[in-house]
XYZ file of C-alpha atoms in Angstrom:
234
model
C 68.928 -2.446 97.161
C 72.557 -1.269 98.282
C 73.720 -0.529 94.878
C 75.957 2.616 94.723
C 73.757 5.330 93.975
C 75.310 5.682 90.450
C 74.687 2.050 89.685
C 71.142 2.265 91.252
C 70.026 5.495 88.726
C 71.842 3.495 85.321
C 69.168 0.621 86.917
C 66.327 2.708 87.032
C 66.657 4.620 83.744
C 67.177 1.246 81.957
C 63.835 -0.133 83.788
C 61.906 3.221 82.990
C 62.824 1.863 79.352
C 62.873 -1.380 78.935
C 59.461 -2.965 77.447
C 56.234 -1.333 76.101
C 56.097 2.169 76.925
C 58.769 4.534 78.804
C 58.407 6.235 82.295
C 59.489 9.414 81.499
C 58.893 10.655 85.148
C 62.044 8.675 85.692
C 64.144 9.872 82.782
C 63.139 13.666 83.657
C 63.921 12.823 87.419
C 67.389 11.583 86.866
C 68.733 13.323 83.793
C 67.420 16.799 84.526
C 69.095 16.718 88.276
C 72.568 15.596 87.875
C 75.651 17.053 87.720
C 78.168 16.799 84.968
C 80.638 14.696 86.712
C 77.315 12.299 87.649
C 75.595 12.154 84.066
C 79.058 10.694 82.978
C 79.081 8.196 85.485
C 75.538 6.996 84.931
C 76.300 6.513 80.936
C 79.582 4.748 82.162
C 77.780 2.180 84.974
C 75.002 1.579 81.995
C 77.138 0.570 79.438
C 78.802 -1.750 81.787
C 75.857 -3.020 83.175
C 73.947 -3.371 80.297
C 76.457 -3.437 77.020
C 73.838 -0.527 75.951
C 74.661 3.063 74.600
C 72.457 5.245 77.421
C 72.202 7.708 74.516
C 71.007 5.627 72.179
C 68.597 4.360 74.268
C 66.776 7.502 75.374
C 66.959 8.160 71.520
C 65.243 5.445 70.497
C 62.616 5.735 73.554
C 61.343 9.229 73.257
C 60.740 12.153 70.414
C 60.841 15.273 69.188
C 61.177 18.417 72.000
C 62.103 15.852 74.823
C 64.556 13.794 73.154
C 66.107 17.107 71.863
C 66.455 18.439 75.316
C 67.786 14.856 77.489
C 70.553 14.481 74.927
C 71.714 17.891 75.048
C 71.802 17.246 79.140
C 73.201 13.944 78.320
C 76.118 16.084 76.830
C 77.131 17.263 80.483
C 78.858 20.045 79.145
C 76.693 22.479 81.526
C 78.659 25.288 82.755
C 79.388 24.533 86.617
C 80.890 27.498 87.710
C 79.448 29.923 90.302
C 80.012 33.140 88.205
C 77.347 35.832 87.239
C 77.413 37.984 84.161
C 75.027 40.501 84.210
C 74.592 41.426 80.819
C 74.396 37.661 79.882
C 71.291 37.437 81.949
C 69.426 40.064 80.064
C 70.488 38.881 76.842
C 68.820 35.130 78.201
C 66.210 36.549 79.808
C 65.228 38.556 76.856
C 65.854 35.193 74.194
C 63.127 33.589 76.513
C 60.572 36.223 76.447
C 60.935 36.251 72.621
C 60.915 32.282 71.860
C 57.893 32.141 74.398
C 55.509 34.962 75.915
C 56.828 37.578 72.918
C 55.469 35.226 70.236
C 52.979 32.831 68.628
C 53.990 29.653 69.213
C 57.388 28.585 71.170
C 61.125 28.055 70.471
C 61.653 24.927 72.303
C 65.340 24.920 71.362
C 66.156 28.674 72.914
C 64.430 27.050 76.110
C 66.188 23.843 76.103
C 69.706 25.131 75.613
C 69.473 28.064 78.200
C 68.008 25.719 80.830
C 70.847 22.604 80.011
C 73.756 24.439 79.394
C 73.470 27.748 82.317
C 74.950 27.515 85.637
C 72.822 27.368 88.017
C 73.177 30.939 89.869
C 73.112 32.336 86.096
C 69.962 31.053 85.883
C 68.576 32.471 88.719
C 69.797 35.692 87.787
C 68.429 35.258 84.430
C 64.778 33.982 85.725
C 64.661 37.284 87.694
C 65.470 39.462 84.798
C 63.077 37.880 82.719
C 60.182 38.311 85.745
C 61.147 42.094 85.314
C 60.997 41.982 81.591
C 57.911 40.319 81.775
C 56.111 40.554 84.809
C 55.754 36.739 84.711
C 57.595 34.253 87.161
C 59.975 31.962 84.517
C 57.769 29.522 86.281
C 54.242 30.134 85.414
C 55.749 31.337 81.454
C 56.520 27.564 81.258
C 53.042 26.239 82.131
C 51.728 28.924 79.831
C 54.226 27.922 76.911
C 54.773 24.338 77.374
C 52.954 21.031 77.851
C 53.759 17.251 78.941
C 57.090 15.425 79.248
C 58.679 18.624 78.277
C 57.219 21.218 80.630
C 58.044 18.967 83.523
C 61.263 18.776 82.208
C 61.787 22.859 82.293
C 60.251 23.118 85.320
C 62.458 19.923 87.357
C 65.287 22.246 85.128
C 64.084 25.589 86.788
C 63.451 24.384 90.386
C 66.816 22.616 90.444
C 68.636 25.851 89.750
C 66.424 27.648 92.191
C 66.981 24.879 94.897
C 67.779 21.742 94.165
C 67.033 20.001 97.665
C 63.883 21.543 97.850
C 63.346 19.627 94.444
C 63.800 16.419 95.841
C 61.388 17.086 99.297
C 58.706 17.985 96.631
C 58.721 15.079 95.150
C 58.979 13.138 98.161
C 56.491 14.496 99.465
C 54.065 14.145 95.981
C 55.448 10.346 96.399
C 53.523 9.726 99.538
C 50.195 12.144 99.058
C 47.085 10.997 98.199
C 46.017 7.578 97.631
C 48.884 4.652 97.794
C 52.759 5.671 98.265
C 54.773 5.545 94.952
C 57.347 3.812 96.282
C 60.156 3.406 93.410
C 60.214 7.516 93.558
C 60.867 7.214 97.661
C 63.930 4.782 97.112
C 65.243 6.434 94.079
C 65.064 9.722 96.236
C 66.507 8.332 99.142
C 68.717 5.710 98.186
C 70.156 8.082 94.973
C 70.820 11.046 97.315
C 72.012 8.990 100.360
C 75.586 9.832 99.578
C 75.457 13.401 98.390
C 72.724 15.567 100.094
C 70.466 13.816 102.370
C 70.739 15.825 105.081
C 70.332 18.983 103.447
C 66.854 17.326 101.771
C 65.577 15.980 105.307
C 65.703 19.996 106.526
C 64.038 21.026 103.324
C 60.943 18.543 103.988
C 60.690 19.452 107.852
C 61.111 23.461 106.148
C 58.066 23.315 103.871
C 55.782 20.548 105.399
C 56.468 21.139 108.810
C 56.827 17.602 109.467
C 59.998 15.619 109.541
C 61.028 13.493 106.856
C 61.221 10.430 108.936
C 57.637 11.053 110.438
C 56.052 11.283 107.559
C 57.827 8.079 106.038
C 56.786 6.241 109.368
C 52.580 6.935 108.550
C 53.467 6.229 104.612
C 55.051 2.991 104.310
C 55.450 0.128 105.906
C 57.257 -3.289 107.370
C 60.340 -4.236 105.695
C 60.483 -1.367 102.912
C 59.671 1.482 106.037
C 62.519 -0.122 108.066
C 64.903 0.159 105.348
C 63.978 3.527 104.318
C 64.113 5.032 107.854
C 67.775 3.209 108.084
C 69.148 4.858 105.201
C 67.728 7.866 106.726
C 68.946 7.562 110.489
């Protein structure tokens, strides 16, 4: 369970793999989320840990749209920078509205490479430009346009460049609603993030559910796996 948080995602993507079938919640989770700096260290830690090509893998686990799209983030060539250019928004914004809304049918690939490959304030530049263009949130043009694996992968893409943090509360808070607590998604959350932005998630949760993060863990879960949670937490 104390595995570095780089070591503990490479664990978790090659579990979401490994046998009949893939959880692609995972895959999406981790590979849509992470920086540059840590999609290279989670292909590094898997190959050491499992003499595997992370690559290859998700290759040979998913298709078409989806595969397309986690390679191209697997590339972690995404421009980091905090710089806006203007025009370069409308020029994006309007590409979108033609491969999607403007058309019959979609462009996956105009969608994929804007949302992998943007920093993440020219993206919210670009989603309001499109809203204007449109009159449609970015948002709501992707349930419209897209469907399955791949939508949630544009839309973990689009909240993470709105507000990453607030990404993570959502789905710790999805984790623990309704019937039985998915509790791989509560450790991945918790454990992957200890090290990074924690904090900043725990005042997101409180923020939008108006109920702290520990509180809520404490009606969840319980015994051993609550104790360890809530000490990662402290």
């Amino acid at each position: 369970m104390l595995d570095s948080p780089v070591v503990f995602a490479a664990k978790e993507l090659r579990r979401a793999m490994k046998g009949a079938g893939t959880d692609e919640d995972v895959l999406v989770e981790i590979l849509c989320t992470r920086t540059n700096e840590e999609l290279r260290a989670v292909k590094e830690a898997y190959q050491e840990l499992f003499e595997r090509d992370l690559e290859e893998d998700i290759e040979g686990d998913t298709s078409g749209d989806v595969r397309n799209l986690l390679i191209t983030l697997l590339q972690a060539d995404r421009d980091e920078g905090y710089e806006v250019n203007e025009e370069q928004a409308v020029e994006d914004a309007t590409e979108l509205f033609e491969a999607g809304e403007g058309r019959f049918g979609t462009d996956e690939s105009t969608f994929s490479f804007i949302l992998a490959k943007r920093n993440y304030l020219q993206l919210q530049a670009t989603f309001k430009v499109y809203e204007q263009l449109s009159g449609t949130d970015i948002k709501d043009a992707i349930k419209n346009e897209a469907s399955g694996t791949l939508r949630d992968c544009y839309m973990t893409l689009v909240r993470c460049a709105k507000n990453l943090q607030l990404y993570y509360a959502r789905r710790l808070n999805s984790a623990m609603k309704g019937a039985g607590t998915d509790e791989d998604t509560l450790i991945r959350i918790i454990v992957g993030r200890s090290e990074i932005d924690l904090e900043t998630i725990k005042d997101m949760y409180s923020e939008k559910y108006d109920v702290p993060l520990r509180d809520a863990l404490c009606s969840e879960c319980g015994g051993d796996f609550k104790r360890l949670l809530l000490q990662i937490l402290h």
